[in-house]
Amino acid sequence: RRVPYHFDVEYTYKKPDCYEHVVIGINGKFPGPTITAEVNDTLVITLTNKLSTEGTVIHWHGIRQLDTPWADGTAAISQCAINPGETFVYEFKVDRPGTYFYHGHYGMQRAAGLYGSLIVNLPKTQSEPFHYDGEFNLLLSDLWHTSSHEQEVGLSSAPMRWVGEPQSLLINGRGQFNCSLAARYGNTGLQPCNLKGGEECAPQILHVEPKKTYRIRIASTTSLASLNLAISNHKLIVVEADGNYVHPFAVDDIDIYSGETYSVLLTTNQDPNKNYWLSIGVRGRKPGTPQGLTILNYKKISASVFPISPPPITPLWDDFERSKTFTKKIISKMGTPQPPKTADRRILLLNTQNRLGGFTKWSINNVSLTLPTTPYLGSIKFKLNNTFDRTPPLDTFPMDYDIFKNPVNPNTTVGNGVYTFQLNQIVDVILQNTNQLTGNGSEIHPWHLHGHDFWVLGYGEGKFRPGVDEKSFNLTRAPLRNTAVIFPYGWTALRFKADNPGVWAFHCHIEPHLHLGMGVIFAEGVHKIKKIPTDALTCGATARMFANNKH
Ligand SMILES: O=C1O[C@H]([C@@H](O)CO)C(O)=C1O
């Protein structure tokens, strides 16, 4: 099947948290429309940029883009930003079932609200390896009252003006600022919301029947916030992560980092004469944002009946041991392909916050990524000169780097070199966290890889010890994912096969961190790519090449 969608991307006024803001909508909607497809469908998304003064692109997060690397939707990497007024057609196959989403990947357009859900179902003739009677889809995000442009200028200023914590958390684009659905239980410090239900910011209620099982799909496209989601009185059974089945396990709440998706099963086995809270709260950073809330409503009673107790308490933001316990529970479903026993190449990537003149940056092995003006895909494919640094970035960092201290040399450099892999090479990446630039502390970073899933081999404390820590790698039940977190002062080890010709971003999914340079570029087998639509490359040196060749 070919499944067509038309996306008009345009700034629009919305009231996502009851206050009016300008957000990026699609076809007038915020969040954008949910894309639903079946495995092996070809999605044909015709995008028209109706932002009057800026380019745009959309990344299909979690879709590997096999044979269509030009459709990955990363500005300056896989394509040129689509100019105002122009139309670009994304055409790609969705080859695996799962919970995905899409979002802007140019400037800070994700923070501006350019996102939506993407769900790939099994064909009707096949069934999932777990039973459910109905499903819900929750897209989680965070909202600031400053515009993404103001945030961008702040981050790029000397001294940097940090974006701070979001004003609201949104569930399917809905939140409440300055009032709380749970005000009556005390201690929120906020007024009751008094919503009737028809408002743009009224929560989307989950209406359920008793004694049934529901699949709840959850994706986080937050710009910054790490979240914890809980539903009062109900267990959640985790069955899917980032489009891959996992070994099912039951929990009271889940942590979800930006760029991750999950499916959980919920059985409606509680008193059907009551309503229950669904809450999301901030973890990993000192919260300055109230919980996002909605209601799980057993249809027998009205959804406006208040739950008998207050919403679940979000676990302490800095209880990282609790976060690790949850994350380490995620192992692959029995029978999932497992990683090769050894890798052909290993890259150690040191994550540091640094300075460059009066500016603040994030760097990987002391290089802060600044994207070139010609998309890498075109530069490499057509062997163009002087379009980006041809010296590859370093595969490691000085082994005497003390990750528990402020950087001895806080100064960084900018660069846009590429890690190039042999096609089908097995690559290990060790992500190494460090102490921040000033003061004590080490932040969480969720790293997202384009074009591939990776196996998560393990998480460790302190500095990775080559020759020692490999012994702890999980090579038998390693989960496949496209996003993995690094915990404070720790390392995370990933393995993947470089089997997808293209140029792929690998970066922290915290949008301001990416903007400050926290990413690297991977490439493999670009010479094997057959056809790249000219429309993807009509900027920079590829545009000049086309003009000179009188294409
Ligand atoms: O990149 C960041 O900068 C700030 C802080 O470190 C400096 O203001 C913060 O919390 C980040 O995550």
Coordinates of C-alpha atoms and ligand atoms in Angstrom, one line a residue:
R1 CA 0.0 0.0 0.0
R2 CA 1.0 3.6 -0.6
V3 CA -0.4 5.8 2.1
P4 CA -0.5 9.5 1.2
Y5 CA -0.5 12.4 3.7
H6 CA -0.4 16.1 3.1
F7 CA 1.3 18.2 5.7
D8 CA 1.0 22.0 5.7
V9 CA 3.5 23.2 8.3
E10 CA 2.4 26.6 9.6
Y11 CA 2.7 28.8 12.7
T12 CA -0.7 29.0 14.4
Y13 CA -2.2 30.3 17.7
K14 CA -3.1 27.6 20.1
K15 CA -3.9 27.3 23.8
P16 CA -2.0 24.1 24.7
D17 CA -1.9 24.9 28.5
C18 CA -4.9 27.2 28.5
Y19 CA -2.7 30.2 27.6
E20 CA -2.4 31.4 24.0
H21 CA 0.9 30.7 22.3
V22 CA 2.2 30.6 18.8
V23 CA 3.2 27.0 18.0
I24 CA 4.0 25.2 14.8
G25 CA 0.9 23.3 13.6
I26 CA 0.4 20.8 10.8
N27 CA -2.8 21.3 8.8
G28 CA -3.9 23.6 11.6
K29 CA -3.5 21.0 14.2
F30 CA -1.2 20.9 17.2
P31 CA 0.3 18.3 17.8
G32 CA 0.3 17.3 14.1
P33 CA -1.9 14.5 12.9
T34 CA -1.2 10.9 14.0
I35 CA 0.1 8.9 11.1
T36 CA -1.1 5.3 11.1
A37 CA 0.3 2.8 8.8
E38 CA 0.7 -1.0 8.4
V39 CA 4.0 -2.8 8.2
N40 CA 5.4 -2.6 4.7
D41 CA 3.3 0.4 3.7
T42 CA 5.1 3.2 1.9
L43 CA 4.3 6.5 3.4
V44 CA 4.2 9.4 1.0
I45 CA 4.1 12.6 2.9
T46 CA 3.9 15.7 0.9
L47 CA 5.1 18.6 3.1
T48 CA 4.5 22.2 2.2
N49 CA 6.4 24.7 4.2
K50 CA 4.0 27.5 5.1
L51 CA 6.3 29.1 7.7
S52 CA 6.8 32.4 6.0
T53 CA 10.4 33.1 6.9
E54 CA 12.2 29.9 7.8
G55 CA 13.0 26.5 6.4
T56 CA 11.7 23.2 7.8
V57 CA 12.2 19.4 7.8
I58 CA 10.6 16.5 9.6
H59 CA 12.4 13.5 11.0
W60 CA 10.6 10.2 11.3
H61 CA 11.9 9.1 14.6
G62 CA 12.7 5.4 14.9
I63 CA 12.1 4.6 11.2
R64 CA 15.4 3.4 9.8
Q65 CA 14.9 4.7 6.3
L66 CA 16.4 1.6 4.6
D67 CA 17.2 2.6 1.0
T68 CA 15.8 6.1 1.6
P69 CA 18.5 7.9 3.6
W70 CA 17.5 11.2 1.9
A71 CA 14.1 10.9 3.7
D72 CA 15.4 11.0 7.3
G73 CA 14.5 14.6 7.6
T74 CA 17.6 16.1 9.2
A75 CA 18.5 19.5 7.8
A76 CA 22.1 19.8 6.6
I77 CA 22.6 16.1 7.1
S78 CA 20.2 14.1 4.9
Q79 CA 18.6 17.1 3.0
C80 CA 18.4 20.8 2.6
A81 CA 15.9 22.6 4.7
I82 CA 12.7 23.1 2.7
N83 CA 12.3 26.7 1.9
P84 CA 9.2 28.8 2.7
G85 CA 6.5 28.1 0.1
E86 CA 8.2 24.9 -1.2
T87 CA 6.9 21.4 -1.1
F88 CA 9.0 18.3 -0.5
V89 CA 7.8 14.7 -0.7
Y90 CA 9.1 12.2 1.9
E91 CA 8.6 8.7 0.6
F92 CA 9.7 5.8 2.8
K93 CA 8.7 2.3 3.9
V94 CA 7.7 1.4 7.4
D95 CA 9.1 -2.1 7.8
R96 CA 8.4 -2.9 11.4
P97 CA 5.5 -2.5 13.8
G98 CA 5.8 -0.2 16.7
T99 CA 5.3 3.1 18.4
Y100 CA 7.1 6.0 16.8
F101 CA 6.7 9.7 16.3
Y102 CA 7.9 12.5 14.1
H103 CA 9.3 16.0 14.8
G104 CA 11.1 19.0 13.3
H105 CA 14.9 18.6 13.0
Y106 CA 15.9 22.1 12.0
G107 CA 16.9 24.8 14.5
M108 CA 14.6 24.4 17.5
Q109 CA 11.4 23.6 15.7
R110 CA 10.7 20.7 18.0
A111 CA 10.5 23.1 20.9
A112 CA 8.2 25.2 18.8
G113 CA 5.7 22.3 18.7
L114 CA 6.5 20.6 15.4
Y115 CA 5.7 17.0 16.3
G116 CA 3.1 14.2 16.1
S117 CA 2.7 10.4 16.5
L118 CA 3.5 7.7 14.0
I119 CA 2.1 4.3 14.6
V120 CA 2.9 1.2 12.6
N121 CA 0.4 -1.7 13.0
L122 CA 0.9 -5.3 12.1
P123 CA -1.2 -6.4 9.1
K124 CA -4.7 -7.5 10.3
T125 CA -3.8 -11.1 9.6
Q126 CA -1.1 -11.0 12.3
S127 CA -1.3 -10.5 16.0
E128 CA 1.0 -9.0 18.5
P129 CA 2.8 -11.3 21.0
F130 CA 0.5 -9.9 23.7
H131 CA -3.2 -9.5 24.0
Y132 CA -5.1 -6.2 24.4
D133 CA -8.7 -5.1 23.9
G134 CA -8.1 -1.5 23.1
E135 CA -5.4 1.1 22.9
F136 CA -4.5 4.7 23.7
N137 CA -1.7 6.8 22.3
L138 CA 0.0 9.4 24.5
L139 CA 2.5 11.9 23.0
L140 CA 4.3 13.7 25.8
S141 CA 6.0 17.0 25.5
D142 CA 7.1 20.1 27.4
L143 CA 6.1 23.7 26.7
W144 CA 7.9 27.1 27.3
H145 CA 6.2 30.5 27.3
T146 CA 9.3 31.9 25.5
S147 CA 9.4 31.3 21.8
S148 CA 11.8 28.8 20.3
H149 CA 13.5 31.8 18.5
E150 CA 14.1 33.5 21.8
Q151 CA 15.4 30.3 23.3
E152 CA 17.7 29.8 20.4
V153 CA 19.1 33.4 20.6
G154 CA 19.6 32.9 24.4
L155 CA 21.6 29.7 23.9
S156 CA 23.7 31.3 21.2
S157 CA 24.5 34.4 23.2
A158 CA 27.6 35.1 25.3
P159 CA 27.0 34.5 28.1
M160 CA 24.5 31.8 27.3
R161 CA 21.0 32.4 28.5
W162 CA 19.8 28.9 29.5
V163 CA 16.2 28.0 28.5
G164 CA 15.3 27.0 32.1
E165 CA 12.6 24.5 33.0
P166 CA 9.4 24.3 30.9
Q167 CA 6.3 26.1 32.1
S168 CA 4.0 23.1 31.3
L169 CA 4.0 19.4 30.6
L170 CA 1.6 18.3 27.8
I171 CA -0.1 15.0 27.2
N172 CA -1.3 14.9 23.5
G173 CA -0.6 18.6 23.4
R174 CA -2.7 19.5 26.5
G175 CA -1.7 20.8 29.8
Q176 CA -2.8 23.4 32.4
F177 CA -0.7 26.4 33.4
N178 CA -1.5 28.4 36.5
C179 CA -4.2 26.0 37.6
S180 CA -4.3 22.3 38.6
L181 CA -6.8 19.5 38.0
A182 CA -5.7 18.3 41.4
A183 CA -5.9 21.6 43.3
R184 CA -8.6 20.2 45.7
Y185 CA -6.1 17.8 47.2
G186 CA -4.0 20.6 48.5
N187 CA -0.3 21.4 48.2
T188 CA -0.2 22.2 44.5
G189 CA -0.3 25.9 45.3
L190 CA -2.5 26.4 42.3
Q191 CA -6.2 27.3 41.7
P192 CA -8.6 24.6 40.5
C193 CA -8.9 24.6 36.7
N194 CA -12.7 24.6 36.3
L195 CA -12.6 23.1 32.8
K196 CA -15.7 22.0 31.2
G197 CA -14.1 19.5 28.8
G198 CA -14.4 21.2 25.5
E199 CA -11.4 23.6 25.9
E200 CA -8.2 23.1 23.9
C201 CA -6.4 22.6 27.2
A202 CA -8.9 20.2 28.7
P203 CA -7.2 16.8 29.3
Q204 CA -7.9 14.0 27.0
I205 CA -9.6 11.4 29.2
L206 CA -8.8 7.7 28.9
H207 CA -12.2 6.0 28.9
V208 CA -12.1 2.3 29.8
E209 CA -14.3 -0.7 30.5
P210 CA -13.7 -2.7 33.6
K211 CA -11.8 -6.1 33.3
K212 CA -10.1 -5.3 30.0
T213 CA -6.5 -4.9 28.9
Y214 CA -5.4 -1.7 27.2
R215 CA -2.2 -1.0 25.3
I216 CA -1.0 2.5 26.1
R217 CA 1.5 3.8 23.6
I218 CA 3.7 6.4 25.0
A219 CA 6.3 8.6 23.2
S220 CA 8.3 11.5 24.6
T221 CA 9.2 14.3 22.3
T222 CA 10.2 16.7 25.1
S223 CA 12.7 19.4 24.4
L224 CA 14.3 18.9 27.8
A225 CA 12.3 17.0 30.4
S226 CA 12.9 13.4 31.5
L227 CA 9.6 12.1 32.7
N228 CA 8.0 9.6 35.0
L229 CA 4.5 8.3 34.1
A230 CA 2.2 6.6 36.6
I231 CA -1.5 5.7 36.8
S232 CA -2.9 5.5 40.3
N233 CA -3.6 2.0 41.6
H234 CA -2.7 0.3 38.3
K235 CA 0.3 -1.8 37.3
L236 CA 1.9 -1.2 34.0
I237 CA 3.4 -4.1 32.0
V238 CA 6.1 -2.9 29.7
V239 CA 6.1 -4.8 26.4
E240 CA 7.7 -2.5 23.8
A241 CA 10.5 0.0 23.7
D242 CA 11.5 2.1 20.7
G243 CA 9.6 -0.2 18.3
N244 CA 11.1 -3.4 19.7
Y245 CA 9.4 -6.0 21.9
V246 CA 10.9 -6.3 25.3
H247 CA 10.7 -9.1 27.9
P248 CA 7.5 -8.1 29.7
F249 CA 7.8 -6.7 33.2
A250 CA 5.4 -5.1 35.6
V251 CA 6.0 -1.7 37.3
D252 CA 4.1 1.0 39.1
D253 CA 5.5 3.8 36.9
I254 CA 7.9 4.2 34.0
D255 CA 10.7 6.6 33.3
I256 CA 10.7 8.0 29.8
Y257 CA 13.5 10.1 28.3
S258 CA 13.2 12.4 25.3
G259 CA 13.3 10.3 22.2
E260 CA 12.0 7.1 23.7
T261 CA 8.8 5.3 23.1
Y262 CA 7.1 2.5 25.1
S263 CA 4.0 0.4 25.1
V264 CA 2.6 -0.7 28.4
L265 CA -0.4 -2.9 29.1
L266 CA -2.9 -1.9 31.7
T267 CA -5.6 -4.1 33.1
T268 CA -8.7 -2.4 34.4
N269 CA -8.9 -4.5 37.5
Q270 CA -9.6 -1.7 40.0
D271 CA -12.9 -0.5 41.5
P272 CA -15.0 0.6 38.5
N273 CA -16.9 3.1 40.5
K274 CA -13.9 5.4 40.8
N275 CA -11.7 7.4 38.5
Y276 CA -7.9 7.4 38.6
W277 CA -5.0 9.8 37.8
L278 CA -2.5 9.5 35.0
S279 CA 0.4 11.7 35.9
I280 CA 3.7 12.7 34.3
G281 CA 6.3 14.5 36.4
V282 CA 9.9 15.7 35.8
R283 CA 12.9 13.6 36.8
G284 CA 16.6 14.0 36.4
R285 CA 16.6 17.7 36.7
K286 CA 15.4 19.8 39.7
P287 CA 11.7 20.2 38.6
G288 CA 10.3 23.7 38.1
T289 CA 7.2 22.4 36.4
P290 CA 3.9 21.0 37.8
Q291 CA 2.9 17.5 36.9
G292 CA 0.9 16.9 33.7
L293 CA -2.4 15.1 34.5
T294 CA -5.3 13.4 33.0
I295 CA -7.9 10.9 34.1
L296 CA -8.4 7.1 33.7
N297 CA -12.2 6.9 33.6
Y298 CA -14.1 3.7 34.1
K299 CA -17.0 4.3 31.8
K300 CA -19.6 3.3 34.4
I301 CA -19.2 6.7 36.1
S302 CA -18.7 10.3 34.9
A303 CA -15.2 11.4 34.1
S304 CA -15.8 14.5 36.2
V305 CA -16.0 12.6 39.4
F306 CA -12.7 13.3 41.2
P307 CA -10.4 10.5 42.1
I308 CA -10.5 9.8 45.8
S309 CA -6.8 10.4 46.4
P310 CA -4.2 12.9 45.0
P311 CA -2.2 12.1 41.9
P312 CA 0.8 9.7 42.2
I313 CA 3.9 11.3 43.6
T314 CA 6.6 11.5 41.0
P315 CA 9.8 9.8 42.4
L316 CA 12.5 12.2 43.6
W317 CA 14.2 13.9 40.6
D318 CA 17.7 12.9 41.8
D319 CA 17.0 9.3 42.9
F320 CA 19.2 8.1 40.0
E321 CA 19.5 4.6 41.5
R322 CA 15.7 4.2 41.0
S323 CA 16.1 5.4 37.4
K324 CA 18.8 2.9 36.8
T325 CA 16.8 0.1 38.3
F326 CA 14.0 0.8 35.9
T327 CA 16.2 1.2 32.9
K328 CA 18.1 -2.0 33.6
K329 CA 14.9 -4.0 33.7
I330 CA 14.6 -3.5 30.0
I331 CA 15.9 -6.6 28.3
S332 CA 15.0 -8.1 24.9
K333 CA 12.1 -10.4 24.4
M334 CA 13.3 -14.0 24.1
G335 CA 14.2 -14.8 20.6
T336 CA 15.2 -11.2 19.5
P337 CA 18.4 -11.2 17.4
Q338 CA 21.4 -10.7 19.6
P339 CA 24.6 -8.7 19.0
P340 CA 27.7 -10.2 17.4
K341 CA 30.1 -11.3 20.2
T342 CA 32.7 -8.8 19.2
A343 CA 32.9 -5.5 17.4
D344 CA 35.2 -4.4 14.6
R345 CA 35.6 -0.9 15.9
R346 CA 35.1 1.0 19.1
I347 CA 34.5 4.6 19.6
L348 CA 34.6 6.3 23.0
L349 CA 32.6 9.5 23.2
L350 CA 33.3 11.9 26.1
N351 CA 30.3 14.2 26.8
T352 CA 31.4 17.6 28.1
Q353 CA 30.0 21.1 28.7
N354 CA 32.6 23.7 27.7
R355 CA 33.4 27.2 26.7
L356 CA 34.3 28.8 23.4
G357 CA 35.2 32.4 24.0
G358 CA 32.3 33.7 26.0
F359 CA 29.9 31.0 24.7
T360 CA 28.8 27.8 26.3
K361 CA 28.9 24.6 24.3
W362 CA 28.4 20.9 24.6
S363 CA 31.2 18.8 23.0
I364 CA 32.0 15.2 22.1
N365 CA 35.7 14.4 22.4
N366 CA 36.2 18.2 22.6
V367 CA 34.4 19.0 19.4
S368 CA 31.2 20.8 19.4
L369 CA 29.1 20.0 16.3
T370 CA 28.3 22.8 13.9
L371 CA 26.5 21.7 10.8
P372 CA 27.7 22.6 7.4
T373 CA 25.7 24.4 4.7
T374 CA 25.7 21.5 2.3
P375 CA 23.9 18.3 3.5
Y376 CA 26.6 15.6 4.1
L377 CA 24.6 13.1 2.1
G378 CA 25.2 15.2 -1.1
S379 CA 28.7 16.2 -0.2
I380 CA 29.8 12.6 0.3
K381 CA 27.8 11.1 -2.5
F382 CA 29.1 13.6 -5.1
K383 CA 32.6 13.8 -3.5
L384 CA 32.5 17.6 -3.2
N385 CA 35.5 19.4 -1.7
N386 CA 35.6 22.0 1.0
T387 CA 32.1 21.3 2.3
F388 CA 33.0 19.9 5.7
D389 CA 36.1 18.8 7.7
R390 CA 37.6 15.8 6.0
T391 CA 39.7 15.0 9.0
P392 CA 37.7 12.4 11.0
P393 CA 37.0 13.2 14.6
L394 CA 38.9 11.2 17.3
D395 CA 37.8 7.7 18.3
T396 CA 38.7 8.3 21.9
F397 CA 39.6 10.9 24.6
P398 CA 42.6 11.3 26.8
M399 CA 42.5 8.4 29.3
D400 CA 43.7 10.6 32.1
Y401 CA 40.5 12.8 31.9
D402 CA 39.0 13.0 35.4
I403 CA 35.2 12.6 34.8
F404 CA 34.5 13.5 38.4
K405 CA 36.0 17.0 38.2
N406 CA 35.3 20.2 36.3
P407 CA 37.2 20.1 33.0
V408 CA 40.8 21.1 33.5
N409 CA 40.7 22.7 30.0
P410 CA 37.2 24.1 29.7
N411 CA 37.8 25.3 26.1
T412 CA 36.5 23.5 23.2
T413 CA 36.6 23.7 19.4
V414 CA 33.9 23.5 16.8
G415 CA 33.9 21.0 14.0
N416 CA 31.8 19.0 11.5
G417 CA 33.9 15.9 10.7
V418 CA 32.3 12.5 10.1
Y419 CA 32.8 9.1 11.6
T420 CA 32.9 6.8 8.5
F421 CA 32.3 3.1 8.9
Q422 CA 32.9 0.3 6.5
L423 CA 29.5 -1.1 5.3
N424 CA 28.4 -3.9 7.7
Q425 CA 31.1 -3.1 10.2
I426 CA 30.1 -3.9 13.8
V427 CA 30.6 -0.7 15.8
D428 CA 30.7 -0.2 19.6
V429 CA 30.0 3.2 21.0
I430 CA 30.9 3.9 24.6
L431 CA 29.2 7.1 25.8
Q432 CA 31.0 8.6 28.7
N433 CA 29.4 11.1 31.0
T434 CA 31.4 13.7 33.0
N435 CA 31.1 16.3 35.7
Q436 CA 29.6 19.6 34.4
L437 CA 31.5 22.7 33.5
T438 CA 31.2 24.4 36.9
G439 CA 30.1 23.2 40.3
N440 CA 29.3 19.5 41.1
G441 CA 26.9 17.5 39.1
S442 CA 26.4 15.5 36.0
E443 CA 23.3 15.5 33.9
I444 CA 21.3 12.8 32.1
H445 CA 21.5 12.7 28.3
P446 CA 19.3 10.5 26.1
W447 CA 21.3 9.7 23.0
H448 CA 19.4 9.0 19.8
L449 CA 20.8 7.2 16.7
H450 CA 19.3 7.8 13.3
G451 CA 19.1 5.0 10.6
H452 CA 19.6 2.1 13.0
D453 CA 18.7 0.4 16.2
F454 CA 21.5 -0.5 18.5
W455 CA 21.9 -3.1 21.2
V456 CA 22.3 -1.7 24.6
L457 CA 25.2 -3.7 26.1
G458 CA 25.2 -2.1 29.5
Y459 CA 25.4 0.9 31.8
G460 CA 28.3 1.4 34.2
E461 CA 29.5 3.7 36.9
G462 CA 32.5 6.1 36.6
K463 CA 34.9 5.9 33.8
F464 CA 34.8 3.1 31.3
R465 CA 37.7 0.7 31.8
P466 CA 38.8 -0.8 28.5
G467 CA 39.6 -4.4 28.8
V468 CA 37.7 -4.8 32.0
D469 CA 34.1 -3.4 31.6
E470 CA 33.5 -5.4 28.4
K471 CA 33.2 -8.5 30.7
S472 CA 29.9 -7.1 32.1
F473 CA 28.3 -6.6 28.6
N474 CA 24.9 -8.2 28.1
L475 CA 25.4 -10.2 24.9
T476 CA 22.4 -12.6 25.4
R477 CA 19.4 -10.4 26.2
A478 CA 20.5 -7.0 25.0
P479 CA 17.5 -4.8 24.2
L480 CA 17.4 -3.2 20.7
R481 CA 16.6 0.5 20.9
N482 CA 17.2 3.8 19.1
T483 CA 17.6 5.9 22.2
A484 CA 19.7 5.2 25.3
V485 CA 20.4 7.4 28.3
I486 CA 23.7 8.1 30.0
F487 CA 23.4 8.5 33.7
P488 CA 25.3 11.0 35.8
Y489 CA 29.0 10.1 36.1
G490 CA 28.4 6.9 34.2
W491 CA 28.9 5.2 30.8
T492 CA 26.6 3.4 28.4
A493 CA 27.8 0.9 25.9
L494 CA 26.0 0.3 22.5
R495 CA 26.7 -2.0 19.6
F496 CA 25.2 -1.7 16.1
K497 CA 25.8 -2.9 12.6
A498 CA 26.7 -0.2 10.1
D499 CA 24.5 -1.8 7.5
N500 CA 22.4 1.1 6.3
P501 CA 24.0 3.3 3.5
G502 CA 23.5 6.9 4.5
V503 CA 24.6 9.7 6.8
W504 CA 23.2 9.5 10.2
A505 CA 23.0 11.9 13.2
F506 CA 23.8 10.5 16.6
H507 CA 23.0 13.1 19.3
C508 CA 21.6 14.1 22.6
H509 CA 17.9 14.3 22.2
I510 CA 17.7 17.3 24.5
E511 CA 17.1 19.9 21.9
P512 CA 19.1 22.8 23.5
H513 CA 22.0 20.4 24.0
L514 CA 22.0 19.4 20.4
H515 CA 21.8 23.0 19.5
L516 CA 24.9 23.7 21.6
G517 CA 26.8 21.0 19.6
M518 CA 26.1 17.7 21.4
G519 CA 26.1 15.3 18.5
V520 CA 28.2 13.5 16.0
I521 CA 27.8 12.4 12.4
F522 CA 28.1 8.8 11.3
A523 CA 28.3 7.6 7.6
E524 CA 28.5 4.3 5.9
G525 CA 28.2 3.0 2.3
V526 CA 27.2 6.3 0.8
H527 CA 28.6 5.3 -2.6
K528 CA 26.0 2.5 -2.6
I529 CA 23.0 4.9 -2.5
K530 CA 21.4 4.8 -5.9
K531 CA 18.9 7.6 -6.2
I532 CA 18.7 10.8 -4.2
P533 CA 15.9 13.1 -5.3
T534 CA 17.4 16.4 -6.5
D535 CA 14.8 18.2 -4.4
A536 CA 16.6 17.0 -1.3
L537 CA 19.9 18.7 -2.3
T538 CA 19.1 22.1 -3.9
C539 CA 21.2 24.1 -1.5
G540 CA 24.8 24.8 -0.9
A541 CA 27.5 23.1 -3.0
T542 CA 25.1 20.5 -4.4
A543 CA 22.9 23.2 -5.8
R544 CA 25.9 24.9 -7.4
M545 CA 26.9 21.5 -8.8
F546 CA 23.4 21.0 -10.3
A547 CA 23.5 24.5 -11.8
N548 CA 27.0 23.9 -13.4
N549 CA 26.0 20.5 -14.8
K550 CA 22.9 22.1 -16.2
H551 CA 21.0 19.1 -14.7
Ligands
LIG1 O1 23.3 22.9 29.1 C1 22.8 23.3 30.2 O2 23.2 24.5 30.7 C2 22.5 24.7 31.9 C3 23.4 24.9 33.0 O3 24.4 23.9 33.1 C4 24.1 26.3 32.9 O4 23.2 27.3 32.9 C5 21.8 23.4 32.1 O5 21.1 23.1 33.2 C6 22.0 22.6 31.1 O6 21.5 21.4 30.9

